[in-house]
Short mmCIF file of C-alpha atoms and ligand atoms in Angstrom, two decimals:
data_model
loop_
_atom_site.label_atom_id
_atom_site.label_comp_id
_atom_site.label_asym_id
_atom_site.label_seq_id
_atom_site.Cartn_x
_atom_site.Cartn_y
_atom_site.Cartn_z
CA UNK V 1 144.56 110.72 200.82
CA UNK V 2 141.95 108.12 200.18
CA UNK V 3 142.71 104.20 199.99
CA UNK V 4 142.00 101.48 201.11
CA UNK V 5 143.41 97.90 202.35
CA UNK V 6 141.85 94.62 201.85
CA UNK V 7 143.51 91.51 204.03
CA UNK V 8 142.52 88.49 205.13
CA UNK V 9 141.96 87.81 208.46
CA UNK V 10 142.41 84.24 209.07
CA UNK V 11 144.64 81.61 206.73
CA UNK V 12 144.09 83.26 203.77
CA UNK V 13 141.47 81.71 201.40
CA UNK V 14 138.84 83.96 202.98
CA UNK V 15 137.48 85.55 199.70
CA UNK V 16 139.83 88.66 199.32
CA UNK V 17 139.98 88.33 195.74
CA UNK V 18 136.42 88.36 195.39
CA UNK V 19 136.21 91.71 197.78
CA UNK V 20 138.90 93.33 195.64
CA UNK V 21 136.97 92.97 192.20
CA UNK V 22 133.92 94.44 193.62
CA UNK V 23 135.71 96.98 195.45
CA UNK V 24 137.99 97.78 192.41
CA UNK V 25 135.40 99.62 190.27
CA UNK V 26 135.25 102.11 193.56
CA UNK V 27 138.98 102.38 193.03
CA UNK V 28 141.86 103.76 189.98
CA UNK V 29 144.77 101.54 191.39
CA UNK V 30 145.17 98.21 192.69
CA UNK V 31 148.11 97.09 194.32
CA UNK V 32 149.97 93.39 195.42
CA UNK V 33 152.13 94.84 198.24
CA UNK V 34 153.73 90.87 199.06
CA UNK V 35 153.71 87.08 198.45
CA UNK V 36 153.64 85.68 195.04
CA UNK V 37 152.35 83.17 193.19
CA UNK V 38 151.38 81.14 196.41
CA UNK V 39 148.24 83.72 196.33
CA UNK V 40 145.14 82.19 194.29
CA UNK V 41 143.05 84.59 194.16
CA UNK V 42 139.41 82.97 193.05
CA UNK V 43 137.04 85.93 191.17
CA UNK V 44 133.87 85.03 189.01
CA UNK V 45 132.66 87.69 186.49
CA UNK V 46 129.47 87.11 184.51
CA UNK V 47 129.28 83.02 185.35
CA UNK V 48 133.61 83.14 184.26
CA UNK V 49 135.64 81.76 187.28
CA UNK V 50 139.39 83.11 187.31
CA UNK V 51 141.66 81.88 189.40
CA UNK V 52 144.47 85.20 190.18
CA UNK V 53 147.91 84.61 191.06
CA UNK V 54 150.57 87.42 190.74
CA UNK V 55 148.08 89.91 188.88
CA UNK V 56 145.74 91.88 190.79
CA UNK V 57 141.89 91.75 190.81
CA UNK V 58 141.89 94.78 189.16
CA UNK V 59 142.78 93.20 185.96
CA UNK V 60 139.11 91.78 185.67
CA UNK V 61 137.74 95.95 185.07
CA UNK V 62 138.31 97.46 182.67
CA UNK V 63 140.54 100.92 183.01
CA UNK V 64 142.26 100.36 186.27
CA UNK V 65 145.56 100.29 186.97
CA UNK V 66 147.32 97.29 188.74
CA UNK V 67 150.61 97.32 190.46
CA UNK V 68 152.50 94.78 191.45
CA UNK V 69 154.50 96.32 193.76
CA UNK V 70 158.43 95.75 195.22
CA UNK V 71 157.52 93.84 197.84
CA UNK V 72 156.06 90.32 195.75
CA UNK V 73 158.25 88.26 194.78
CA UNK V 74 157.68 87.14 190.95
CA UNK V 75 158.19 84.16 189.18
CA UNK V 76 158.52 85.84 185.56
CA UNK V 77 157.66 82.54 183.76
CA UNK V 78 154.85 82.32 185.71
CA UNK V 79 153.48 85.77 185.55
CA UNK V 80 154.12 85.52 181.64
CA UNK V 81 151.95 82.37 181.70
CA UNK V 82 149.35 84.21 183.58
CA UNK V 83 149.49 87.31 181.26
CA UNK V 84 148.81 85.04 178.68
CA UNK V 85 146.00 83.14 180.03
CA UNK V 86 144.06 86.30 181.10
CA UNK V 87 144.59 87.65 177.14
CA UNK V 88 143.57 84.28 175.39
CA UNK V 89 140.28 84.72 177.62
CA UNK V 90 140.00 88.37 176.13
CA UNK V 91 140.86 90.40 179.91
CA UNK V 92 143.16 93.28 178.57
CA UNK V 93 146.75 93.21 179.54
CA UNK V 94 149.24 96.38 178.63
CA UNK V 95 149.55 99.26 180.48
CA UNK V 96 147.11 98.77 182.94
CA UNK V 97 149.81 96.26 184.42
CA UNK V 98 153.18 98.29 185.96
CA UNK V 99 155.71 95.35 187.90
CA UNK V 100 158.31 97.01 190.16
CA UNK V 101 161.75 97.10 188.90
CA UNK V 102 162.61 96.14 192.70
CA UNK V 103 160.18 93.31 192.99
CA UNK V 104 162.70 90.09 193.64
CA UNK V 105 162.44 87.22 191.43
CA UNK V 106 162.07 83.42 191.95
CA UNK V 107 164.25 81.39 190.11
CA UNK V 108 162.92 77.67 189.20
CA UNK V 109 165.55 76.54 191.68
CA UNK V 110 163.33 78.34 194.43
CA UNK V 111 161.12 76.46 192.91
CA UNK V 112 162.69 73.38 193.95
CA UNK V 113 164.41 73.71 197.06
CA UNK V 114 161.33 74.66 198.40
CA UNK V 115 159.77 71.46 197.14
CA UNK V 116 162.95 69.72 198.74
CA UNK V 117 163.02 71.08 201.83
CA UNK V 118 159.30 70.42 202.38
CA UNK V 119 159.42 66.70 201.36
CA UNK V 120 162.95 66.25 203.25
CA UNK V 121 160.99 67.37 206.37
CA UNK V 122 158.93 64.91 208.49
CA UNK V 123 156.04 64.81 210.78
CA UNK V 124 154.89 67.72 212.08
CA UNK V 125 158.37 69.86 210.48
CA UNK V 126 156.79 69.65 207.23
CA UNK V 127 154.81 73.11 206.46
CA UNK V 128 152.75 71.67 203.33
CA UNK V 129 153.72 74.81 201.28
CA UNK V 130 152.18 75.98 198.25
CA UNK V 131 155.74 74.53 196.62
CA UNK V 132 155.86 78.14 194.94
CA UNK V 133 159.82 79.13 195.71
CA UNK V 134 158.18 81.79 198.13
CA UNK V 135 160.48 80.75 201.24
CA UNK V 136 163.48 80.26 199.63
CA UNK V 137 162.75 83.25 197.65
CA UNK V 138 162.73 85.36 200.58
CA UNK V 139 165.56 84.05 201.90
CA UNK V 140 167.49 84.48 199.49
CA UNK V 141 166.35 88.41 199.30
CA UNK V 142 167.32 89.13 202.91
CA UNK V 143 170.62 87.12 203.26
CA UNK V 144 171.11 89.83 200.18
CA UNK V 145 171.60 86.93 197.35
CA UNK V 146 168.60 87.46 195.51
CA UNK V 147 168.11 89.41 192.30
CA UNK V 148 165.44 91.64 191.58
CA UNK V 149 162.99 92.03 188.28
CA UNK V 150 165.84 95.22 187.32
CA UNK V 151 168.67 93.06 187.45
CA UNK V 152 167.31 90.57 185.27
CA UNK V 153 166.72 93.24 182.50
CA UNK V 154 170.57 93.54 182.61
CA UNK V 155 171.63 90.99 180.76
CA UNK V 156 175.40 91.81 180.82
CA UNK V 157 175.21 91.75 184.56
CA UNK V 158 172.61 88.66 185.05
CA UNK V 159 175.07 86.32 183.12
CA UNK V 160 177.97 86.76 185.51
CA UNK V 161 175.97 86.91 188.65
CA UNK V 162 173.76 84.28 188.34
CA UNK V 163 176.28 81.64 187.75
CA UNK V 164 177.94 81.41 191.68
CA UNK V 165 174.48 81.98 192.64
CA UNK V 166 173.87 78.48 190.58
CA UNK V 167 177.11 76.60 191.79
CA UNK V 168 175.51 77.19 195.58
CA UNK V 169 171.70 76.10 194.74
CA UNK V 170 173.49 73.06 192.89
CA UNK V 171 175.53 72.03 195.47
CA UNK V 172 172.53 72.12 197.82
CA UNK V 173 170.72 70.27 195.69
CA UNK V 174 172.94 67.50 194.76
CA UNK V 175 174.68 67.34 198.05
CA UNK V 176 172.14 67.98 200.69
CA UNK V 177 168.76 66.76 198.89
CA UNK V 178 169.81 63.95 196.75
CA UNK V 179 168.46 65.74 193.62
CA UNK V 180 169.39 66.85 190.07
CA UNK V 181 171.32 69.88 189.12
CA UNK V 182 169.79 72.33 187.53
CA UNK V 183 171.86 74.00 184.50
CA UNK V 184 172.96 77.38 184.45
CA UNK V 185 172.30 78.58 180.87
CA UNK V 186 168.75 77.11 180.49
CA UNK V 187 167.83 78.45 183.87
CA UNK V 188 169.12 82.27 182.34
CA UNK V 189 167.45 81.55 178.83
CA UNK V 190 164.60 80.87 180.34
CA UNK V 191 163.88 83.49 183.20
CA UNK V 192 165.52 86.11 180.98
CA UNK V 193 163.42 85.38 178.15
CA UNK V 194 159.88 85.67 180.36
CA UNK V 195 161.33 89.19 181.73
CA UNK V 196 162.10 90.56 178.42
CA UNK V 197 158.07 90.04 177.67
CA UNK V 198 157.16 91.95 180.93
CA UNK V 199 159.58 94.57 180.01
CA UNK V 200 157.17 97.00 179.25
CA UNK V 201 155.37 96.72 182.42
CA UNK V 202 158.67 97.32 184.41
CA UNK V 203 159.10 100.78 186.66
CA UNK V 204 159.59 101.90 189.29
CA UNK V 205 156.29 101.90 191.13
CA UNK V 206 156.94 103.70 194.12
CA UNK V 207 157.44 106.99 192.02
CA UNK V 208 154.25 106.17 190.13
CA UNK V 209 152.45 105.40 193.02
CA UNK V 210 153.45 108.29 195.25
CA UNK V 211 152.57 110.28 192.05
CA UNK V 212 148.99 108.84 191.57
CA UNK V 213 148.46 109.64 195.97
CA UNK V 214 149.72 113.20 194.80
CA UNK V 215 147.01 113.40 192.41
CA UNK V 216 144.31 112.16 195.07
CA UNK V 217 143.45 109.08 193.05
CA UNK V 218 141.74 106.24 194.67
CA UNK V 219 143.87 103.29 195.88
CA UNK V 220 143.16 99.61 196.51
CA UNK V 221 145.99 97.37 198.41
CA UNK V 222 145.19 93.63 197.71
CA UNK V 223 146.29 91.21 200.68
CA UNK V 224 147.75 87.81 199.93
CA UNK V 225 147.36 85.14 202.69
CA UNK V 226 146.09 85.72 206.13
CA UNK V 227 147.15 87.15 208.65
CA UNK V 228 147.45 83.95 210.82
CA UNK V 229 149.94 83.33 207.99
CA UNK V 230 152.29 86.62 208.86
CA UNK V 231 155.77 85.53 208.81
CA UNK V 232 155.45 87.43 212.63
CA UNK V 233 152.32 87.42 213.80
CA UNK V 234 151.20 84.04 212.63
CA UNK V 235 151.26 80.64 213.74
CA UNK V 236 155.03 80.51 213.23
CA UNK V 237 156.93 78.20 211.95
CA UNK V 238 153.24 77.08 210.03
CA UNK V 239 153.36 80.99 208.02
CA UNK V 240 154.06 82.37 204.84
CA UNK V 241 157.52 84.38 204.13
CA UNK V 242 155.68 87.95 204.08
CA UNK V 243 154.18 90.26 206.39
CA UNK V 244 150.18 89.46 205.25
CA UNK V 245 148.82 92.34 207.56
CA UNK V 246 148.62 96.08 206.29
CA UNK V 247 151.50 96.81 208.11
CA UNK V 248 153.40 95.27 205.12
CA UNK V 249 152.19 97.51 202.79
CA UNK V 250 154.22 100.95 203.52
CA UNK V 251 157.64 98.18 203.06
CA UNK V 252 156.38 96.21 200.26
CA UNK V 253 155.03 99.46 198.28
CA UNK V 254 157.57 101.96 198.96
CA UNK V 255 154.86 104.56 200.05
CA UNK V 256 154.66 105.89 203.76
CA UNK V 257 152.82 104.27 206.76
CA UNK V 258 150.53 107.16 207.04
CA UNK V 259 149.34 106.12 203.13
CA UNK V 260 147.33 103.53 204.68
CA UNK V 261 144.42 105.34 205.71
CA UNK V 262 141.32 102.54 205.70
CA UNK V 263 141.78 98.57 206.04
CA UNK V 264 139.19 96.49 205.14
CA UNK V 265 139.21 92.80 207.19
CA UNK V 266 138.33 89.95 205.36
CA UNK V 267 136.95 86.87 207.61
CA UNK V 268 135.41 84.04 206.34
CA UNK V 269 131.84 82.93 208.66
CA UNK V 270 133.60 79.87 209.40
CA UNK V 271 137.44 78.99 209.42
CA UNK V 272 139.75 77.21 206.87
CA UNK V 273 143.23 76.66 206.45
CA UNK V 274 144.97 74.66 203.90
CA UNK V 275 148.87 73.13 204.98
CA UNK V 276 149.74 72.01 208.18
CA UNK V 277 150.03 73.77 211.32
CA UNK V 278 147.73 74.65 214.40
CA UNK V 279 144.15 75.09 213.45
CA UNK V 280 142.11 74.59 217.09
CA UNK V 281 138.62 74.61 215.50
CA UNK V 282 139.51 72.30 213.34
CA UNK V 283 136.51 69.76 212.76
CA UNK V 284 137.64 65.92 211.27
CA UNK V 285 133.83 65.15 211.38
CA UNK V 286 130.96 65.00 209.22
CA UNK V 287 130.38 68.92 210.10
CA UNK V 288 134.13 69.51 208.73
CA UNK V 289 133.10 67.49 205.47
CA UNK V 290 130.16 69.50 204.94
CA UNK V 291 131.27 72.54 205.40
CA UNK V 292 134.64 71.66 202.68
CA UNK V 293 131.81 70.51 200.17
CA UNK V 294 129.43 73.38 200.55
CA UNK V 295 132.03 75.93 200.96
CA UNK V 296 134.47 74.48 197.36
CA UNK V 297 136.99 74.27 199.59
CA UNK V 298 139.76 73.21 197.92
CA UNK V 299 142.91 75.54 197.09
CA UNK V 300 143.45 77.75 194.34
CA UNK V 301 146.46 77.40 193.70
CA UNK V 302 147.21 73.84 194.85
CA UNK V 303 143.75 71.98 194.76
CA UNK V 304 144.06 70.76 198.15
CA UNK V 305 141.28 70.25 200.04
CA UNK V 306 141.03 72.85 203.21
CA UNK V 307 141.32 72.12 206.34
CA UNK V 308 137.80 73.37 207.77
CA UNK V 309 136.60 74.27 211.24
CA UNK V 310 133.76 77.04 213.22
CA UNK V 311 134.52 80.51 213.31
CA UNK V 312 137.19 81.54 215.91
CA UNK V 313 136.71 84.78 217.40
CA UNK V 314 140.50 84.43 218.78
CA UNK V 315 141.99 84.50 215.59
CA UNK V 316 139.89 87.50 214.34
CA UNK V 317 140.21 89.70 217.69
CA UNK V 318 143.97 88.95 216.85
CA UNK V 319 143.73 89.85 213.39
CA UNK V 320 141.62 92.84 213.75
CA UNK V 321 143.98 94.26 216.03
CA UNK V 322 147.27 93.55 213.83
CA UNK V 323 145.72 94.91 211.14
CA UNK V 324 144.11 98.04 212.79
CA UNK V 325 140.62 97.19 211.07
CA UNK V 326 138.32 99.72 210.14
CA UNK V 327 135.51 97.46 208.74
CA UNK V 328 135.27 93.89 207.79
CA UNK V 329 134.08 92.04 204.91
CA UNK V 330 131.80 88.56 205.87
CA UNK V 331 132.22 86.04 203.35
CA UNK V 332 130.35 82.76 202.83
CA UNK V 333 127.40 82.79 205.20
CA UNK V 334 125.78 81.34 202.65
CA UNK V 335 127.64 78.21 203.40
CA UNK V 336 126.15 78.57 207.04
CA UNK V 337 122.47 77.57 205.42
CA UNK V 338 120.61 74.56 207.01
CA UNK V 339 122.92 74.29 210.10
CA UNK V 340 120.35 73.64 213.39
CA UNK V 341 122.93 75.24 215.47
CA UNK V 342 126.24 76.87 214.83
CA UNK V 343 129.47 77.89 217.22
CA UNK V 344 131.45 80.04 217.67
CA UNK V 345 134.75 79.86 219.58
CA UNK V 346 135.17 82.88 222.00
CA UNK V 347 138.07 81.68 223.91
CA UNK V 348 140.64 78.78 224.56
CA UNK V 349 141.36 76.60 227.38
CA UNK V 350 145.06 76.26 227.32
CA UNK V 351 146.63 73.77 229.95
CA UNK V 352 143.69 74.59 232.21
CA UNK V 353 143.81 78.64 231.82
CA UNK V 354 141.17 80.71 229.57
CA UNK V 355 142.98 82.44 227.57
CA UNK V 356 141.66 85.20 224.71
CA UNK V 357 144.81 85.96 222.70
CA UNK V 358 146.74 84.27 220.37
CA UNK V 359 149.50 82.33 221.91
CA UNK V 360 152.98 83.03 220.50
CA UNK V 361 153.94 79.10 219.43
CA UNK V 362 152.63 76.91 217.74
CA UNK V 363 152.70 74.04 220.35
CA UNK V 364 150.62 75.93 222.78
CA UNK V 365 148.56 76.78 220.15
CA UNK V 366 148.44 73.05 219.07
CA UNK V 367 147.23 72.69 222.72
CA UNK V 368 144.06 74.85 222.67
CA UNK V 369 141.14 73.90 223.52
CA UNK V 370 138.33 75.72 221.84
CA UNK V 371 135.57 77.17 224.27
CA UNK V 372 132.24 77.05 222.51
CA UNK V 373 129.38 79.02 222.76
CA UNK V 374 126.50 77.63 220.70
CA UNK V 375 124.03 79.87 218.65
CA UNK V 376 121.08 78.60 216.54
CA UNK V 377 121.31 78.20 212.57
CA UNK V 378 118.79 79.32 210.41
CA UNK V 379 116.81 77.27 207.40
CA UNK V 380 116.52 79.97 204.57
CA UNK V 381 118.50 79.67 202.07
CA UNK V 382 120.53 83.21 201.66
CA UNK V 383 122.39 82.93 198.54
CA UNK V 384 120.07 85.20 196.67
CA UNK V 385 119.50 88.31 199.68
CA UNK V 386 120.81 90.98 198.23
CA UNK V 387 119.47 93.88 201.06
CA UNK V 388 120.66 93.97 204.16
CA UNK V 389 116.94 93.84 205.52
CA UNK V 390 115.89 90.35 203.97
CA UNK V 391 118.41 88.41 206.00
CA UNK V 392 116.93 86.02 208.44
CA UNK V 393 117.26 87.34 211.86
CA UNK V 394 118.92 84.44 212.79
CA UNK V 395 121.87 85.07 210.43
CA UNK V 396 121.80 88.54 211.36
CA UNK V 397 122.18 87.78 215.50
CA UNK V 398 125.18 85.57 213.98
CA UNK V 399 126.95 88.40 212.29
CA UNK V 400 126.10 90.63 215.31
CA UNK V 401 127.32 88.23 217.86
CA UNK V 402 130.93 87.86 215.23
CA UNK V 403 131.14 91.63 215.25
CA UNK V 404 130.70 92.09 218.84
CA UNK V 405 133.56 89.48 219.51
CA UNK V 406 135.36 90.63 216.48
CA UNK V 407 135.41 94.32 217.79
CA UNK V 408 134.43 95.76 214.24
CA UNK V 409 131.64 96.82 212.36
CA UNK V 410 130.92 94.29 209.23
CA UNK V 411 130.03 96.91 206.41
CA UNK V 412 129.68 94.12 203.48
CA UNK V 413 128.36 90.64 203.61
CA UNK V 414 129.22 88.09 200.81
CA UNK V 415 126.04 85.50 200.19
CA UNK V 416 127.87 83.55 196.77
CA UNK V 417 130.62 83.57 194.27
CA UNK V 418 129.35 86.13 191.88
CA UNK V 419 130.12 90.25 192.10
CA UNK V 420 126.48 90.84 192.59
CA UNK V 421 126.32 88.04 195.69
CA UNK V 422 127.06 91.02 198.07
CA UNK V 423 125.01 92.82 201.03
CA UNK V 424 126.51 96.39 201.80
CA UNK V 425 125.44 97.51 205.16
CA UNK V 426 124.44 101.29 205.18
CA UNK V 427 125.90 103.85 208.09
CA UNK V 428 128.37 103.60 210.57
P1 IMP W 501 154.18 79.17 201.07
O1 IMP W 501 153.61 80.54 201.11
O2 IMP W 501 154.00 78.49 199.74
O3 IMP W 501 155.57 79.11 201.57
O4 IMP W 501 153.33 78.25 202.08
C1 IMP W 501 153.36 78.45 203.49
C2 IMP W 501 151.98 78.22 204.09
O5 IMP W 501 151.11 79.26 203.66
C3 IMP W 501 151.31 76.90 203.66
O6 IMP W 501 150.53 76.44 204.74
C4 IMP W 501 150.40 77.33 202.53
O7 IMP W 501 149.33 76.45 202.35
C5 IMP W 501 149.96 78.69 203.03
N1 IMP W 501 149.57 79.61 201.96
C6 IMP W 501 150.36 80.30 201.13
N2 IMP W 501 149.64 81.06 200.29
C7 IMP W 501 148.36 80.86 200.60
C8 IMP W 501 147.12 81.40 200.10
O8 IMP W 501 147.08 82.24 199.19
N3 IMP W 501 145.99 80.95 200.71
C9 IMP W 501 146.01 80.07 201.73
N4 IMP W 501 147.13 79.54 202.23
C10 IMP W 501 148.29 79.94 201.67
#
């Protein structure tokens, strides 16, 4: 069995998508285990920028197959909208795309309850989420009142279901949030009409997929999010509704644990996060401002600007760990150019104790205080190194010192956008 797993390491946003393309043209299948269309998935191909939601990387080469598998949750109109973007821009969409017939769907009134219930909160209650349905879409699946991409392609049994399912999500929404109803039959027209278009791409992946391990082809698992955004692990209540580390892949896939036999870690050389919630490296300076212009850092999906802050070894020993990491993909050291000095946090002080693991809430998380160690920057400009061997050795004591604290080898270094901007380290 050979595949491979690619998740982020810190709040998502840390180049995945990027990592996947490249990585797909080693690979047959490509596979979205979780999350939805909260993921933006940013890959540039010859100078093109897409920006991926619900379809995997894959899509961008030409003769692989992409899966999205059970465990995403799909917004049909907007996976249809997708499809059709990707097309008008000439990417081929048929059967190189299979959606699982188990894969739960969110409804436009996901949609808006989870717009509600974000706005309704205040202070620090509000999560700032990508306003995608995701958490209500969840919740709906495991208090067992969701319905999944097969049931919608039963129109006989949609009709009568989704009605009482309606009455509830309107009397929320009138009653409890103040806002309009939504109406029954345009809600069905129009979710039933997107998943009669992706139709054809419906199965049942886990067969296909157990079928395509049987016949030893190569297999990609694309993370969404981070892992400091695991609905478990992460920086809880401030998370996403999905397990983000590869341990959500055997679940959300429908294969076996032991299927999971490499996972690639994707940290960014500095840390972002976009939404609110605990982020102790955070800088509000001119540093933080510099590294959000240099870096693009503004969402995918959402546009809003990141939250941006030094590396934080805490969060990737953490991650590394969750995730069981067998290598790890750098991204963005480029953005690390022209700094005099750069740091790294390698532990917090929290209420007057060092601590070097990830503390369970996120009020004592909120109360970390970053312990610094400072390590000089580098002039050269390393956005067009291609060899492992032409990086300054400045850059290369940083990625040293990250992998010592990380406790994993970095086998691939990203230096730019592009699918050439990459440094693969030889050996072990
Ligand atoms: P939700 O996933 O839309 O419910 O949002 C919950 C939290 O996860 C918010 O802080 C979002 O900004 C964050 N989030 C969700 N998806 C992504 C992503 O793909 N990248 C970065 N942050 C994300």
């Amino acid at each position: 069995m050979n595949t491979l797993a690619v998740v982020g390491l810190q709040w998502g946003d840390e180049g995945k998508g990027k990592i996947v393309d490249l990585l797909s043209l080693q690979h047959d299948v490509i596979v979205r285990c979780q999350g939805g269309s909260n993921a933006g998935h940013t890959v540039v191909v010859n100078s093109e920028k897409y920006a991926l939601h619900l379809v995997p990387s894959g899509i961008l080469t030409p003769g692989k197959i992409n899966v999205v598998a059970n465990g995403v949750v799909i917004d049909p109109v907007a996976l249809v909208e997708e499809i059709g973007n990707l097309r008008s821009r000439g990417v081929e969409v048929g059967e190189n795309l299979l959606i699982s017939d188990r894969a739960h769907v969110v409804f436009p009134y996901h949609k808006l309850l989870d717009r509600a219930q974000d706005a309704k909160r205040s202070g620090s209650d509000k999560i700032g989420t990508t306003g995608r349905g995701i958490g209500p879409a969840y919740a709906d699946k495991y208090s067992r009142s969701g319905f999944r991409i097969g049931d919608l392609l039963d129109r006989g049994f949609i009709e009568k279901a989704l009605l009482p399912r309606i009455e509830e999500k309107n009397f929320l929404l009138r009653e409890y949030f103040g806002a309009d109803e939504i109406s029954a039959e345009e809600t069905l027209a129009e979710v039933a009409k997107a998943a009669e278009a992706l139709r054809p791409h419906v199965t049942d992946t886990a067969v296909v997929l157990r079928r395509f391990i049987a016949q030893d082809r190569k297999i990609l698992f694309e993370g969404a999010q981070g892992a400091l955004l695991d609905i478990d692990h992460g920086t809880y209540p401030y998370v996403t509704s999905s397990n983000t580390t590869a341990a959500g892949i055997p679940a959300g896939t429908g294969l076996p644990p032991a299927a999971v036999t490499n996972v690639l870690g994707v940290l960014k050389a500095y840390t972002t996060r976009v939404g609110a919630g605990p982020l102790p490296t955070e800088l509000e300076d001119e540093t933080g401002e510099r590294l959000r212009e240099s870096g693009a850092e503004y969402g995918a999906t959402t546009g809003r600007p990141r939250r941006c802050g030094w590396f934080d070894a805490v969060v990737a020993r953490h991650s590394v760990a969750l995730n069981g990491c067998t290598g790890i993909a750098l991204t963005k050291i480029d953005v690390l150019d022209g700094f005099e000095t750069i740091k790294v946090a390698t532990a917090y002080d929290l209420d007057g104790q060092t601590t070097r693991d990830m503390p369970a809430s996120a009020s004592a998380v909120e109360r970390c205080v970053p312990l610094y160690e400072e390590v000089p920057g580098w002039k050269e400009d390393t956005s067009g190194i291609r060899e492992w061997k032409d990086l300054p050795a400045r850059t290369r004591e940083y990625i040293a010192r990250i992998e010592d604290l990380a406790g994993c080898r970095i086998s691939m270094v990203s230096v730019g956008r592009e699918r050439t901007a990459i440094i693969t380290r030889e050996g072990k």
